[in-house]
Amino acid sequence: MNCKLFLVLCAFAGWQQAATAQKKPNIIILMSDDTGWGDLGPYGGGEGRGAPTPSFDQMAREGMLFWDFYGQPSCTPGRAAAITGRIPNRSGMTTVAFPGDGGGLPKEEWTLASVLKTGGYSTFFAGKWHLGEADYAMPIAHGFDVMKNVTLYHLNAYTYADPKWNADMPPSLRDRWAKGTKGALEGEAGKGFREVKKIDGSVIPFLDETTEAESIKWLEQAAKSDKPFFMEICFAKNHQPNLPHPDFVNKSTGKNKYADCVVELDTRVGQIMDKIRSLGIAENTLVVYTVDNGTWQDVYPDCGYTPFRGTKGTVREGGNRIPTIMWWPGTIKPGSQNHDILGSLDFMATFASLAGIPLPQNDRAGKPIIFDSYDMSMVLKGTGKSKRHTWMYFTENELSPGAVRIDQFKAVFNLRGDGGMPTGGLAVDANLGWKGEEKYVATASQIFDLWQDPQERYDLFMNNFTEKTWFLPNIQDEITTFMQTYVKYPPRKLQSNIYTGPITITDYERLEKAKELIKNFSAGSGAQ
């Protein structure tokens, strides 16, 4: 071979290898709803709980399984945190919105899609959105090129106006719900959206079938392009009411609706994974399976299983710790497991890092913005550990956290759902989420060692064996540092207002007193 030709070929091969190494990865999020931490085979569920999950089992064997991964306590904040990389009260997305509430994800917020768009990504969304129903809050207004089979509400909201579900509903109220509830939507950025199907109890079993079909169709087209792509695919399973597709009725060994729905979820995830493999894009595609929040024990038996204390709607581990698996052949070591403190908040910094995109300094309106997101790309690549060592837990109306974890220790201030002893030796729990009252400790938080006691059963703040009062300064420092961020980055207005009970006269008097104190303090400061 000619020497010069050989050198040219070597140079070309080297350039091609470098170009491949620098290619931005495709990123796909597969998110299910309310699925229990212990429902899936890799987490001790699957066949042992009457619902085999071979697809999740394979994904875990080929990818990375996360043991200390966190969402938020309920649907809307869980999805807002995942897509913005910000704790939900920063965006105002702290509560679950009902049909007709309007509002939604503020137009000023950055999302995974809008950030990745700045790096040349094509973007797609399908399935449950639950981040508002205003035009400015739609997926196609937040960086997604295409949205398909989009549902805007919690699943059971689609049964409210259905006579087969609520025959006792007054006609006037039924008309109100029917008019205020949008059905399945689709649309394209810049072209608006349209309702393509009304949803009632008879349609619910087929929602995930449509989400899967639309996602695979778009995926096939995206794979033909040289552009990297981002997909967020959000299944309706396993939110109550769990209604399996007819093809999956009694297909679980458990022979119940919830187990059938777990089998259906596993199958649909598996079919999307098989499509990725068959398209030849696996080694340049990061797939993340995750859940929005912990399982909804309030609606047992139509719910999943968690070995942890508490439920959706609380700051306990059962309401926040979620199953998560990540898969990226050639990058993530097969069969790896991770115990770092991580969460869906960290998608933003991680995906931006993998795409070579700096995180924005200002929001989409030009005002300074802060992200609560940590880059975990080194965890995926096996080159280091996460820099996150703290997790803060919030229920829907908390500005300061209701619980804080630092390394293995967790301090709990908000005892919602606690049906037993508020402190001391054995702290039992009634598994009440939103049904439980908000109850805060008076002077000293509960403290748990999540390594030795992941179920939060034994309060170590003070007992006759040991005491952990020395932990409180750490908590104080973390909360103080965190609260200072609100000064420069104030939270947005709440995007949903739901009546949660009476405002007492005492509450009103306290508010007036607080206003007076702030007024006097301001006046005094100005005089100095």
Coordinates of C-alpha atoms in Angstrom, one line a residue:
M1 CA 0.0 0.0 0.0
N2 CA 1.2 3.5 -0.8
C3 CA 2.7 5.1 2.4
K4 CA 0.9 8.4 1.9
L5 CA -2.5 6.6 1.3
F6 CA -1.9 4.6 4.5
L7 CA -1.3 7.7 6.5
V8 CA -4.4 9.4 5.1
L9 CA -6.5 6.3 5.9
C10 CA -5.1 6.2 9.5
A11 CA -5.8 9.9 9.9
F12 CA -9.4 9.4 8.6
A13 CA -9.9 6.5 10.9
G14 CA -8.7 8.5 13.9
W15 CA -10.9 11.4 13.0
Q16 CA -13.9 9.1 12.6
Q17 CA -13.2 7.5 16.0
A18 CA -12.9 10.9 17.6
A19 CA -16.1 12.1 16.0
T20 CA -17.9 9.0 17.2
A21 CA -16.6 9.6 20.8
Q22 CA -17.8 13.2 20.7
K23 CA -21.2 12.4 19.3
K24 CA -24.0 13.6 21.6
P25 CA -26.0 10.7 23.0
N26 CA -29.7 10.2 22.4
I27 CA -31.6 10.3 25.7
I28 CA -34.9 8.6 26.5
I29 CA -36.8 8.8 29.8
L30 CA -39.4 6.1 30.4
M31 CA -41.5 7.2 33.4
S32 CA -44.3 5.3 35.0
D33 CA -46.8 6.5 37.6
D34 CA -46.9 5.6 41.2
T35 CA -45.2 2.3 40.6
G36 CA -44.0 0.7 43.9
W37 CA -40.3 0.5 44.8
G38 CA -40.8 -3.2 45.4
D39 CA -43.0 -4.1 42.4
L40 CA -40.1 -4.8 40.0
G41 CA -38.0 -7.9 39.8
P42 CA -34.6 -6.1 40.4
Y43 CA -36.0 -4.7 43.6
G44 CA -37.3 -8.0 45.0
G45 CA -40.7 -7.9 43.3
G46 CA -41.6 -9.3 39.9
E47 CA -42.3 -13.0 40.0
G48 CA -42.1 -13.1 43.8
R49 CA -45.1 -10.7 43.9
G50 CA -47.2 -12.3 41.2
A51 CA -46.1 -10.0 38.4
P52 CA -43.0 -11.2 36.5
T53 CA -41.0 -8.3 35.0
P54 CA -38.5 -9.9 32.5
S55 CA -37.9 -6.6 30.7
F56 CA -36.9 -4.7 33.8
D57 CA -34.8 -7.7 34.9
Q58 CA -32.9 -7.6 31.6
M59 CA -32.5 -3.8 31.8
A60 CA -31.0 -4.1 35.2
R61 CA -28.7 -6.9 34.1
E62 CA -27.4 -4.8 31.2
G63 CA -27.4 -1.5 33.0
M64 CA -27.2 0.2 36.4
L65 CA -29.7 -0.2 39.3
F66 CA -30.1 2.7 41.8
W67 CA -30.9 2.0 45.5
D68 CA -31.0 5.5 46.9
F69 CA -32.8 7.4 44.1
Y70 CA -35.5 10.0 44.9
G71 CA -38.5 11.6 43.3
Q72 CA -41.0 13.9 45.1
P73 CA -44.0 13.0 47.2
S74 CA -46.7 13.3 44.5
C75 CA -47.3 13.5 40.7
T76 CA -47.1 17.1 39.7
P77 CA -44.1 18.1 41.9
G78 CA -42.3 14.8 40.9
R79 CA -42.7 15.5 37.2
A80 CA -41.9 19.2 37.6
A81 CA -38.7 18.4 39.5
A82 CA -37.6 15.9 36.9
I83 CA -38.1 18.1 33.9
T84 CA -36.8 21.4 35.4
G85 CA -34.0 20.3 37.7
R86 CA -35.5 22.5 40.4
I87 CA -37.3 21.7 43.6
P88 CA -41.1 22.2 42.9
N89 CA -41.7 25.2 45.0
R90 CA -39.2 27.2 42.9
S91 CA -41.4 26.7 39.9
G92 CA -44.7 26.9 41.8
M93 CA -45.6 23.3 40.7
T94 CA -46.2 21.9 44.2
T95 CA -49.8 20.6 44.0
V96 CA -51.8 18.3 41.9
A97 CA -54.1 20.3 39.6
F98 CA -57.7 19.4 38.8
P99 CA -59.3 19.8 35.4
G100 CA -60.4 23.3 34.9
D101 CA -57.8 24.8 37.3
G102 CA -55.9 26.3 34.3
G103 CA -52.3 27.4 34.9
G104 CA -49.3 25.1 34.8
L105 CA -45.6 25.1 34.3
P106 CA -44.6 28.8 34.0
K107 CA -43.3 29.8 30.6
E108 CA -40.2 31.2 32.2
E109 CA -39.0 27.8 33.3
W110 CA -36.3 25.8 31.4
T111 CA -37.0 22.1 30.8
L112 CA -34.9 19.2 29.8
A113 CA -36.3 19.6 26.3
S114 CA -35.8 23.3 25.9
V115 CA -32.2 23.1 27.3
L116 CA -31.3 20.1 25.0
K117 CA -32.9 22.0 22.0
T118 CA -30.1 24.6 22.4
G119 CA -27.7 21.7 21.7
G120 CA -29.4 20.7 18.5
Y121 CA -31.6 17.9 19.8
S122 CA -34.9 16.8 18.3
T123 CA -37.5 16.3 21.1
F124 CA -40.6 14.3 21.7
F125 CA -43.2 13.8 24.5
A126 CA -45.9 11.2 24.9
G127 CA -48.3 10.2 27.7
K128 CA -49.0 11.8 31.1
W129 CA -47.9 15.4 31.4
H130 CA -49.7 16.7 34.6
L131 CA -48.0 20.0 34.5
G132 CA -50.9 22.2 33.7
E133 CA -53.5 22.8 31.0
A134 CA -52.8 26.4 29.9
D135 CA -51.5 26.9 26.4
Y136 CA -48.2 28.2 27.8
A137 CA -47.8 25.0 29.9
M138 CA -48.1 22.4 27.2
P139 CA -45.1 20.2 26.2
I140 CA -44.8 21.9 22.8
A141 CA -44.5 25.3 24.6
H142 CA -41.6 23.9 26.7
G143 CA -39.1 22.7 24.1
F144 CA -40.8 19.6 22.7
D145 CA -41.1 19.5 18.9
V146 CA -43.9 16.9 19.0
M147 CA -46.4 15.7 21.6
K148 CA -48.6 12.7 21.2
N149 CA -51.4 11.1 23.3
V150 CA -50.8 13.7 26.0
T151 CA -53.0 13.5 29.2
L152 CA -53.1 16.4 31.5
Y153 CA -54.4 15.1 34.8
H154 CA -54.2 12.3 37.3
L155 CA -55.7 9.2 35.8
N156 CA -58.8 8.9 38.0
A157 CA -59.9 12.5 37.0
Y158 CA -61.1 11.0 33.7
T159 CA -63.6 8.9 35.6
Y160 CA -65.3 11.8 37.3
A161 CA -67.9 12.6 34.6
D162 CA -68.3 9.0 33.5
P163 CA -71.8 7.8 34.5
K164 CA -70.5 4.2 34.7
W165 CA -68.2 5.3 37.5
N166 CA -70.2 8.1 39.2
A167 CA -73.9 7.6 38.5
D168 CA -74.8 9.7 41.6
M169 CA -73.1 12.9 40.3
P170 CA -75.6 15.7 39.8
P171 CA -76.1 16.5 36.0
S172 CA -74.9 20.1 36.4
L173 CA -71.7 19.0 38.1
R174 CA -71.2 16.3 35.5
D175 CA -71.5 18.9 32.7
R176 CA -69.0 21.1 34.5
W177 CA -66.4 18.3 34.7
A178 CA -67.0 17.2 31.2
K179 CA -66.5 20.7 29.8
G180 CA -63.4 21.4 31.9
T181 CA -61.6 18.1 31.2
K182 CA -59.5 18.0 28.1
G183 CA -59.0 14.5 26.5
A184 CA -55.9 13.1 24.8
L185 CA -54.0 15.8 23.0
E186 CA -51.4 16.0 20.2
G187 CA -49.6 18.8 18.5
E188 CA -46.4 20.3 17.1
A189 CA -44.3 23.2 18.2
G190 CA -45.5 26.4 16.6
K191 CA -48.7 24.8 15.3
G192 CA -50.7 24.4 18.5
F193 CA -52.4 21.3 19.8
R194 CA -55.7 19.5 19.3
E195 CA -57.9 17.1 21.2
V196 CA -57.9 13.8 19.4
K197 CA -59.9 11.6 21.8
K198 CA -62.2 12.0 24.8
I199 CA -61.1 9.9 27.8
D200 CA -63.4 8.0 30.2
G201 CA -63.2 4.8 32.1
S202 CA -63.5 2.7 28.9
V203 CA -60.5 4.4 27.3
I204 CA -58.1 4.2 30.3
P205 CA -57.0 0.6 29.6
F206 CA -55.8 1.6 26.1
L207 CA -53.8 4.8 26.9
D208 CA -50.4 3.1 27.3
E209 CA -50.9 1.1 24.1
T210 CA -51.3 4.4 22.2
T211 CA -48.3 6.0 24.0
E212 CA -46.1 3.0 23.1
A213 CA -47.2 3.0 19.4
E214 CA -46.7 6.7 19.0
S215 CA -43.3 6.6 20.7
I216 CA -42.0 3.8 18.5
K217 CA -43.3 5.5 15.4
W218 CA -41.4 8.7 16.2
L219 CA -38.3 6.8 17.4
E220 CA -38.1 5.0 14.1
Q221 CA -38.0 8.3 12.2
A222 CA -35.6 10.0 14.7
A223 CA -33.1 7.1 14.4
K224 CA -32.7 7.8 10.6
S225 CA -31.6 11.4 11.4
D226 CA -28.0 12.5 12.2
K227 CA -29.5 14.8 14.9
P228 CA -29.4 13.6 18.5
F229 CA -32.9 13.2 20.1
F230 CA -34.6 13.4 23.5
M231 CA -37.8 11.5 24.3
E232 CA -39.9 11.6 27.4
I233 CA -42.4 8.7 27.4
C234 CA -44.8 8.7 30.4
F235 CA -47.0 5.7 31.0
A236 CA -50.4 5.9 32.8
K237 CA -49.5 2.7 34.7
N238 CA -49.6 2.3 37.7
H239 CA -51.9 5.1 38.8
Q240 CA -55.2 4.3 40.4
P241 CA -57.5 3.1 38.9
N242 CA -55.3 0.3 37.5
L243 CA -57.2 -1.0 34.4
P244 CA -55.1 -3.4 32.3
H245 CA -55.4 -3.5 28.5
P246 CA -57.7 -6.5 27.5
D247 CA -54.6 -8.3 26.2
F248 CA -53.2 -8.3 29.8
V249 CA -56.2 -9.2 31.9
N250 CA -55.3 -12.2 34.1
K251 CA -51.9 -12.4 32.5
S252 CA -50.1 -12.0 35.8
T253 CA -49.6 -14.9 38.1
G254 CA -51.3 -12.8 40.8
K255 CA -54.5 -12.6 38.7
N256 CA -55.4 -9.1 40.0
K257 CA -55.7 -5.7 38.2
Y258 CA -52.6 -4.2 39.7
A259 CA -50.3 -7.1 39.0
D260 CA -51.8 -7.3 35.4
C261 CA -50.9 -3.7 35.0
V262 CA -47.3 -4.2 36.2
V263 CA -47.0 -7.0 33.6
E264 CA -48.3 -4.6 30.9
L265 CA -45.9 -1.9 31.9
D266 CA -43.0 -4.3 31.8
T267 CA -44.1 -5.5 28.3
R268 CA -44.4 -2.0 26.9
V269 CA -41.1 -0.9 28.3
G270 CA -39.6 -4.1 26.8
Q271 CA -41.0 -3.4 23.4
I272 CA -39.5 0.0 23.3
M273 CA -36.1 -1.4 24.4
D274 CA -36.3 -4.0 21.7
K275 CA -36.9 -1.3 19.1
I276 CA -33.9 0.6 20.3
R277 CA -31.7 -2.5 20.0
S278 CA -33.1 -3.3 16.5
L279 CA -32.5 0.2 15.2
G280 CA -28.7 -0.1 15.9
I281 CA -28.6 3.0 18.1
A282 CA -28.1 1.3 21.5
E283 CA -24.5 2.3 22.1
N284 CA -25.3 6.0 21.6
T285 CA -28.6 6.0 23.6
L286 CA -29.0 6.5 27.3
V287 CA -32.3 5.1 28.6
V288 CA -33.6 6.0 32.0
Y289 CA -36.5 4.2 33.6
T290 CA -37.9 6.0 36.7
V291 CA -41.1 6.9 38.6
D292 CA -42.6 10.3 39.6
N293 CA -43.1 9.5 43.3
G294 CA -43.5 6.8 45.9
T295 CA -46.5 4.4 45.8
W296 CA -49.9 5.5 46.8
Q297 CA -50.7 3.4 49.9
D298 CA -53.8 5.4 50.7
V299 CA -55.7 3.5 47.9
Y300 CA -54.6 0.0 48.9
P301 CA -55.1 -2.6 47.4
D302 CA -55.0 -0.6 44.1
C303 CA -51.4 0.3 44.7
G304 CA -47.8 -1.0 44.6
Y305 CA -45.5 -2.2 47.3
T306 CA -42.8 -0.3 49.1
P307 CA -40.7 -1.7 52.0
F308 CA -40.3 1.8 53.3
R309 CA -42.3 3.7 55.8
G310 CA -45.0 6.1 54.6
T311 CA -46.7 6.7 51.3
K312 CA -47.2 9.2 48.5
G313 CA -48.0 12.6 50.1
T314 CA -45.5 12.3 53.0
V315 CA -41.8 13.1 53.5
R316 CA -41.1 9.5 54.5
E317 CA -38.9 7.2 52.4
G318 CA -42.0 5.4 51.1
G319 CA -43.3 8.6 49.5
N320 CA -40.0 9.7 47.9
R321 CA -37.7 6.8 47.2
I322 CA -38.3 5.4 43.7
P323 CA -37.1 2.5 41.5
T324 CA -34.7 3.8 38.8
I325 CA -32.6 1.9 36.2
M326 CA -30.3 3.4 33.6
W327 CA -29.1 1.6 30.5
W328 CA -26.4 2.6 28.1
P329 CA -24.4 -0.2 26.4
G330 CA -20.7 0.5 26.1
T331 CA -20.8 3.2 28.7
I332 CA -22.7 1.9 31.8
K333 CA -21.1 -1.3 33.1
P334 CA -23.6 -4.2 32.9
G335 CA -25.0 -5.3 36.2
S336 CA -23.7 -2.3 38.1
Q337 CA -25.5 -1.0 41.2
N338 CA -25.3 2.4 42.9
H339 CA -26.0 3.6 46.4
D340 CA -25.2 7.3 46.1
I341 CA -27.9 9.8 47.1
L342 CA -29.4 10.8 43.7
G343 CA -32.7 11.9 42.3
S344 CA -34.7 13.0 39.3
L345 CA -33.7 16.6 40.1
D346 CA -30.3 15.5 38.7
F347 CA -31.4 14.7 35.2
M348 CA -31.0 18.4 34.2
A349 CA -27.3 18.8 35.1
T350 CA -26.5 15.2 33.9
F351 CA -28.2 15.5 30.5
A352 CA -26.7 19.0 29.9
S353 CA -23.3 17.7 30.7
L354 CA -23.6 14.6 28.4
A355 CA -24.7 16.9 25.6
G356 CA -22.0 19.5 26.2
I357 CA -24.4 22.2 27.1
P358 CA -23.8 24.7 29.9
L359 CA -26.8 25.2 32.3
P360 CA -28.5 28.6 31.8
Q361 CA -27.7 31.4 34.2
N362 CA -31.0 33.1 33.5
D363 CA -34.6 31.8 33.1
R364 CA -36.4 32.2 29.7
A365 CA -37.5 35.7 30.7
G366 CA -33.9 36.8 31.4
K367 CA -34.0 36.7 35.2
P368 CA -31.4 34.8 37.3
I369 CA -32.2 31.1 37.9
I370 CA -30.9 28.4 40.2
F371 CA -30.9 24.7 39.6
D372 CA -31.0 22.1 42.4
S373 CA -29.4 19.5 40.1
Y374 CA -26.1 17.6 40.3
D375 CA -24.2 16.1 37.4
M376 CA -24.2 12.3 37.8
S377 CA -22.5 11.5 34.5
M378 CA -19.4 10.2 36.3
V379 CA -21.6 7.7 38.1
L380 CA -22.9 6.4 34.8
K381 CA -19.5 6.2 33.4
G382 CA -18.0 4.6 36.5
T383 CA -15.4 7.3 36.9
G384 CA -16.5 8.7 40.2
K385 CA -19.2 9.2 42.8
S386 CA -21.9 11.8 43.0
K387 CA -21.1 15.1 44.7
R388 CA -24.6 15.1 46.2
H389 CA -24.7 14.1 49.9
T390 CA -28.0 15.8 50.9
W391 CA -31.6 15.3 50.0
M392 CA -34.4 17.6 51.0
Y393 CA -38.0 16.4 51.2
F394 CA -41.0 18.8 50.6
T395 CA -44.8 18.3 50.8
E396 CA -47.0 20.5 48.7
N397 CA -46.9 23.7 50.8
E398 CA -43.5 23.7 52.4
L399 CA -41.0 26.4 51.7
S400 CA -38.4 24.9 54.0
P401 CA -38.0 21.1 54.0
G402 CA -40.2 18.8 56.0
A403 CA -37.3 16.3 56.2
V404 CA -33.5 16.4 55.4
R405 CA -31.1 13.6 54.7
I406 CA -27.4 14.1 55.0
D407 CA -25.4 11.0 54.1
Q408 CA -27.1 8.1 56.0
F409 CA -28.9 10.2 58.6
K410 CA -32.3 11.7 58.1
A411 CA -34.1 14.3 60.3
V412 CA -37.9 14.3 60.0
F413 CA -39.9 17.4 61.1
N414 CA -43.2 16.8 59.3
L415 CA -44.9 13.7 60.8
R416 CA -47.8 13.5 58.4
G417 CA -49.2 10.0 58.1
D418 CA -47.8 9.0 61.5
G419 CA -50.4 6.9 63.3
G420 CA -48.3 5.9 66.2
M421 CA -45.8 7.3 68.7
P422 CA -44.4 10.6 67.4
T423 CA -41.0 9.8 68.9
G424 CA -39.2 7.3 71.0
G425 CA -38.3 3.6 70.6
L426 CA -40.6 2.2 67.9
A427 CA -42.3 4.7 65.7
V428 CA -45.1 2.9 63.9
D429 CA -47.1 4.3 61.0
A430 CA -50.6 4.2 59.7
N431 CA -49.7 4.7 56.0
L432 CA -51.8 7.8 55.7
G433 CA -50.5 10.2 53.0
W434 CA -52.7 13.1 52.1
K435 CA -55.3 11.8 54.5
G436 CA -52.9 12.3 57.4
E437 CA -52.8 15.7 59.2
E438 CA -49.8 17.9 58.9
K439 CA -48.1 17.5 62.3
Y440 CA -44.7 19.0 63.0
V441 CA -42.4 18.2 65.9
A442 CA -42.3 20.8 68.6
T443 CA -38.6 21.2 69.4
A444 CA -36.6 18.2 68.2
S445 CA -36.9 16.3 64.9
Q446 CA -37.0 12.6 64.6
I447 CA -33.6 11.2 63.5
F448 CA -33.1 7.9 61.7
D449 CA -30.1 6.0 60.4
L450 CA -31.2 5.0 56.9
W451 CA -28.4 2.5 56.6
Q452 CA -29.3 0.5 59.7
D453 CA -33.0 1.5 59.7
P454 CA -34.2 2.2 56.2
Q455 CA -37.8 1.8 57.4
E456 CA -37.5 4.8 59.7
R457 CA -38.8 2.8 62.7
Y458 CA -36.3 3.7 65.5
D459 CA -36.0 7.4 66.4
L460 CA -32.4 8.0 67.5
F461 CA -32.7 11.6 68.6
M462 CA -32.5 10.6 72.3
N463 CA -32.9 7.2 74.0
N464 CA -31.2 5.1 76.6
F465 CA -28.7 3.6 74.2
T466 CA -27.5 6.5 72.2
E467 CA -28.5 9.9 71.0
K468 CA -27.9 11.9 67.9
T469 CA -28.4 15.5 69.0
W470 CA -25.0 16.3 67.5
F471 CA -26.6 15.8 64.1
L472 CA -28.8 19.0 64.4
P473 CA -26.1 21.6 63.6
N474 CA -25.5 19.8 60.3
I475 CA -29.2 20.0 59.5
Q476 CA -29.2 23.7 60.6
D477 CA -26.3 24.6 58.3
E478 CA -27.8 22.8 55.3
I479 CA -31.2 24.4 55.8
T480 CA -29.8 27.9 56.4
T481 CA -27.6 27.7 53.2
F482 CA -30.6 26.4 51.3
M483 CA -33.1 29.1 52.6
Q484 CA -30.7 31.8 51.6
T485 CA -31.2 30.9 47.9
Y486 CA -34.8 32.2 48.1
V487 CA -33.4 35.7 48.6
K488 CA -31.8 35.9 45.1
Y489 CA -34.1 33.3 43.5
P490 CA -37.6 33.8 45.0
P491 CA -40.1 31.0 44.3
R492 CA -42.8 31.5 41.7
K493 CA -46.5 31.9 42.4
L494 CA -48.2 28.5 43.1
Q495 CA -49.8 27.2 40.0
S496 CA -52.7 25.4 41.6
N497 CA -54.9 26.5 44.5
I498 CA -56.9 23.7 46.3
Y499 CA -58.9 24.3 49.4
T500 CA -57.3 22.4 52.2
G501 CA -59.5 23.5 55.1
P502 CA -60.5 26.5 57.1
I503 CA -58.3 29.5 57.8
T504 CA -58.8 30.2 61.5
I505 CA -59.2 33.5 63.1
T506 CA -55.9 32.8 64.9
D507 CA -54.2 32.2 61.6
Y508 CA -55.5 35.6 60.3
E509 CA -54.3 37.4 63.5
R510 CA -50.9 35.8 63.2
L511 CA -50.7 36.9 59.6
E512 CA -51.6 40.5 60.5
K513 CA -49.0 40.4 63.3
A514 CA -46.3 39.1 61.0
K515 CA -47.1 41.8 58.5
E516 CA -46.7 44.4 61.3
L517 CA -43.5 42.9 62.5
I518 CA -42.0 42.9 59.0
K519 CA -43.2 46.5 58.5
N520 CA -41.6 47.7 61.8
F521 CA -38.4 45.8 61.0
S522 CA -38.2 47.4 57.6
A523 CA -38.8 50.8 59.1
G524 CA -36.2 50.3 61.8
S525 CA -33.6 49.0 59.3
G526 CA -34.2 52.1 57.1
A527 CA -33.8 54.4 60.0
Q528 CA -30.3 53.1 60.8

